[in-house]
């Protein structure tokens, strides 16, 4: 939960107590500001700390990578190597994430090739998953499959799920079915496999396969676990999910949404409508 106001209060306490330079405090501040989208504040927290720990370097690289600032993330990675800071497996997860989000296939390949030989960091499952995500986003499913075949150990569920997601994005139903079977052998009750495959069938308008998969879930007693969203209003956190009615003000929230939809239907020309979802969220807490 990225609670900005509370995070800022903690930051003030850290400044007053002189702990802002502690690597664990600083890394938490970097993570908090990054989650809130305030990369300048995250960078300031990073710059206020000694540059001898990989922890703060990893967090700031992750922050830029996850916000699509791959160029800055790679620049920081090169600064990190030049500063002779010890790189670890998390560093390379962050850098591969940056390559994946930016679509930098060649850079990602180079990092995979040189991780162990140049930096002494052996590949782990999470690195393979990042690389498969990179290849999948670029539509290079054959390269993703080849990478899995070259692995010195059996792929875990994380690797297979990443490949399944890549199949969904590329529309490769045949490979997706094979990967789903692998996943269901590992964990037949994992709802994520069914959901990803069902979503793929829906995108491709393969309604019979989608209905068959839904029946299979029902027969096996597999239920989709709803994802929760969070919002902070007046320093209070509110959690909700799709079609949720557990919030104490849910009746007022849904009444407001019905009113909003009625207003939208009355407007014929939609070209000048300004979406003010943030304002509605603040007023009604949804």
PDB file of C-alpha atoms in Angstrom, residues 102-201:
ATOM      1  CA  UNK A 102      11.529  -1.169 -22.583  1.00  0.00           C
ATOM      2  CA  UNK A 103      11.632  -4.025 -25.088  1.00  0.00           C
ATOM      3  CA  UNK A 104      15.433  -4.064 -25.135  1.00  0.00           C
ATOM      4  CA  UNK A 105      15.989  -7.636 -26.259  1.00  0.00           C
ATOM      5  CA  UNK A 106      19.664  -7.384 -27.200  1.00  0.00           C
ATOM      6  CA  UNK A 107      20.573  -5.692 -23.914  1.00  0.00           C
ATOM      7  CA  UNK A 108      18.707  -8.420 -22.048  1.00  0.00           C
ATOM      8  CA  UNK A 109      20.525 -11.152 -23.964  1.00  0.00           C
ATOM      9  CA  UNK A 110      23.874  -9.520 -23.161  1.00  0.00           C
ATOM     10  CA  UNK A 111      23.063  -9.353 -19.454  1.00  0.00           C
ATOM     11  CA  UNK A 112      22.057 -13.031 -19.394  1.00  0.00           C
ATOM     12  CA  UNK A 113      25.310 -14.009 -21.123  1.00  0.00           C
ATOM     13  CA  UNK A 114      27.578 -11.970 -18.850  1.00  0.00           C
ATOM     14  CA  UNK A 115      25.923 -12.248 -15.435  1.00  0.00           C
ATOM     15  CA  UNK A 116      27.988 -15.151 -14.210  1.00  0.00           C
ATOM     16  CA  UNK A 117      31.127 -14.740 -16.332  1.00  0.00           C
ATOM     17  CA  UNK A 118      31.627 -11.010 -15.705  1.00  0.00           C
ATOM     18  CA  UNK A 119      29.934 -10.452 -12.344  1.00  0.00           C
ATOM     19  CA  UNK A 120      29.982 -13.851 -10.649  1.00  0.00           C
ATOM     20  CA  UNK A 121      26.205 -13.972 -10.222  1.00  0.00           C
ATOM     21  CA  UNK A 122      24.674 -17.314 -11.313  1.00  0.00           C
ATOM     22  CA  UNK A 123      21.254 -17.335 -12.944  1.00  0.00           C
ATOM     23  CA  UNK A 124      18.281 -18.075 -10.725  1.00  0.00           C
ATOM     24  CA  UNK A 125      14.664 -18.876 -11.510  1.00  0.00           C
ATOM     25  CA  UNK A 126      13.661 -15.223 -11.286  1.00  0.00           C
ATOM     26  CA  UNK A 127      16.248 -14.280 -13.923  1.00  0.00           C
ATOM     27  CA  UNK A 128      14.899 -16.900 -16.304  1.00  0.00           C
ATOM     28  CA  UNK A 129      11.374 -15.624 -15.652  1.00  0.00           C
ATOM     29  CA  UNK A 130      12.447 -12.037 -16.420  1.00  0.00           C
ATOM     30  CA  UNK A 131      14.136 -13.144 -19.638  1.00  0.00           C
ATOM     31  CA  UNK A 132      11.081 -15.134 -20.733  1.00  0.00           C
ATOM     32  CA  UNK A 133       8.934 -12.091 -20.037  1.00  0.00           C
ATOM     33  CA  UNK A 134      11.325 -10.017 -22.160  1.00  0.00           C
ATOM     34  CA  UNK A 135      11.171 -12.465 -25.068  1.00  0.00           C
ATOM     35  CA  UNK A 136       7.420 -12.884 -24.707  1.00  0.00           C
ATOM     36  CA  UNK A 137       6.772  -9.149 -24.878  1.00  0.00           C
ATOM     37  CA  UNK A 138       8.882  -9.053 -28.042  1.00  0.00           C
ATOM     38  CA  UNK A 139       6.925 -11.949 -29.561  1.00  0.00           C
ATOM     39  CA  UNK A 140       9.972 -14.255 -29.461  1.00  0.00           C
ATOM     40  CA  UNK A 141       8.261 -17.363 -28.098  1.00  0.00           C
ATOM     41  CA  UNK A 142      10.705 -19.721 -29.807  1.00  0.00           C
ATOM     42  CA  UNK A 143      13.588 -18.046 -27.995  1.00  0.00           C
ATOM     43  CA  UNK A 144      11.668 -18.230 -24.723  1.00  0.00           C
ATOM     44  CA  UNK A 145      11.099 -21.976 -25.237  1.00  0.00           C
ATOM     45  CA  UNK A 146      14.758 -22.501 -26.133  1.00  0.00           C
ATOM     46  CA  UNK A 147      15.832 -20.718 -22.954  1.00  0.00           C
ATOM     47  CA  UNK A 148      13.644 -22.998 -20.837  1.00  0.00           C
ATOM     48  CA  UNK A 149      15.084 -26.085 -22.546  1.00  0.00           C
ATOM     49  CA  UNK A 150      18.600 -24.845 -21.793  1.00  0.00           C
ATOM     50  CA  UNK A 151      17.936 -24.446 -18.067  1.00  0.00           C
ATOM     51  CA  UNK A 152      20.160 -26.675 -15.906  1.00  0.00           C
ATOM     52  CA  UNK A 153      17.236 -27.433 -13.589  1.00  0.00           C
ATOM     53  CA  UNK A 154      13.504 -28.024 -13.855  1.00  0.00           C
ATOM     54  CA  UNK A 155      11.517 -24.795 -14.363  1.00  0.00           C
ATOM     55  CA  UNK A 156       9.311 -23.842 -11.440  1.00  0.00           C
ATOM     56  CA  UNK A 157       5.744 -22.521 -11.543  1.00  0.00           C
ATOM     57  CA  UNK A 158       6.934 -18.906 -11.817  1.00  0.00           C
ATOM     58  CA  UNK A 159       8.794 -19.652 -15.054  1.00  0.00           C
ATOM     59  CA  UNK A 160       5.885 -21.581 -16.560  1.00  0.00           C
ATOM     60  CA  UNK A 161       3.377 -18.877 -15.593  1.00  0.00           C
ATOM     61  CA  UNK A 162       5.544 -16.245 -17.243  1.00  0.00           C
ATOM     62  CA  UNK A 163       5.630 -18.306 -20.440  1.00  0.00           C
ATOM     63  CA  UNK A 164       1.861 -18.837 -20.228  1.00  0.00           C
ATOM     64  CA  UNK A 165       1.374 -15.080 -19.973  1.00  0.00           C
ATOM     65  CA  UNK A 166       3.614 -14.632 -23.011  1.00  0.00           C
ATOM     66  CA  UNK A 167       1.506 -17.168 -24.927  1.00  0.00           C
ATOM     67  CA  UNK A 168      -1.609 -15.193 -24.041  1.00  0.00           C
ATOM     68  CA  UNK A 169      -0.074 -11.963 -25.308  1.00  0.00           C
ATOM     69  CA  UNK A 170       1.065 -13.624 -28.541  1.00  0.00           C
ATOM     70  CA  UNK A 171      -2.112 -15.654 -29.058  1.00  0.00           C
ATOM     71  CA  UNK A 172      -0.329 -19.030 -29.243  1.00  0.00           C
ATOM     72  CA  UNK A 173      -3.097 -21.374 -28.061  1.00  0.00           C
ATOM     73  CA  UNK A 174      -1.256 -24.613 -28.765  1.00  0.00           C
ATOM     74  CA  UNK A 175       1.791 -23.694 -26.696  1.00  0.00           C
ATOM     75  CA  UNK A 176      -0.427 -22.186 -23.990  1.00  0.00           C
ATOM     76  CA  UNK A 177      -2.266 -25.510 -23.596  1.00  0.00           C
ATOM     77  CA  UNK A 178       1.036 -27.367 -23.230  1.00  0.00           C
ATOM     78  CA  UNK A 179       2.306 -24.892 -20.644  1.00  0.00           C
ATOM     79  CA  UNK A 180      -0.999 -24.991 -18.745  1.00  0.00           C
ATOM     80  CA  UNK A 181      -0.734 -28.784 -18.513  1.00  0.00           C
ATOM     81  CA  UNK A 182       2.744 -28.410 -17.016  1.00  0.00           C
ATOM     82  CA  UNK A 183       1.416 -25.942 -14.463  1.00  0.00           C
ATOM     83  CA  UNK A 184      -1.579 -28.087 -13.545  1.00  0.00           C
ATOM     84  CA  UNK A 185       0.762 -30.999 -12.881  1.00  0.00           C
ATOM     85  CA  UNK A 186       2.672 -28.805 -10.439  1.00  0.00           C
ATOM     86  CA  UNK A 187      -0.441 -27.387  -8.765  1.00  0.00           C
ATOM     87  CA  UNK A 188      -3.851 -28.513 -10.088  1.00  0.00           C
ATOM     88  CA  UNK A 189      -5.672 -26.122  -7.750  1.00  0.00           C
ATOM     89  CA  UNK A 190      -3.855 -22.921  -8.723  1.00  0.00           C
ATOM     90  CA  UNK A 191      -6.557 -20.597 -10.041  1.00  0.00           C
ATOM     91  CA  UNK A 192      -4.059 -18.389 -11.922  1.00  0.00           C
ATOM     92  CA  UNK A 193      -3.456 -21.015 -14.606  1.00  0.00           C
ATOM     93  CA  UNK A 194      -7.160 -21.356 -15.330  1.00  0.00           C
ATOM     94  CA  UNK A 195      -7.700 -17.594 -15.323  1.00  0.00           C
ATOM     95  CA  UNK A 196      -4.854 -16.837 -17.749  1.00  0.00           C
ATOM     96  CA  UNK A 197      -5.953 -19.597 -20.138  1.00  0.00           C
ATOM     97  CA  UNK A 198      -9.610 -18.556 -19.880  1.00  0.00           C
ATOM     98  CA  UNK A 199      -8.694 -14.945 -20.591  1.00  0.00           C
ATOM     99  CA  UNK A 200      -6.767 -16.068 -23.654  1.00  0.00           C
ATOM    100  CA  UNK A 201      -9.720 -18.075 -24.972  1.00  0.00           C
TER     101      UNK A 201
END
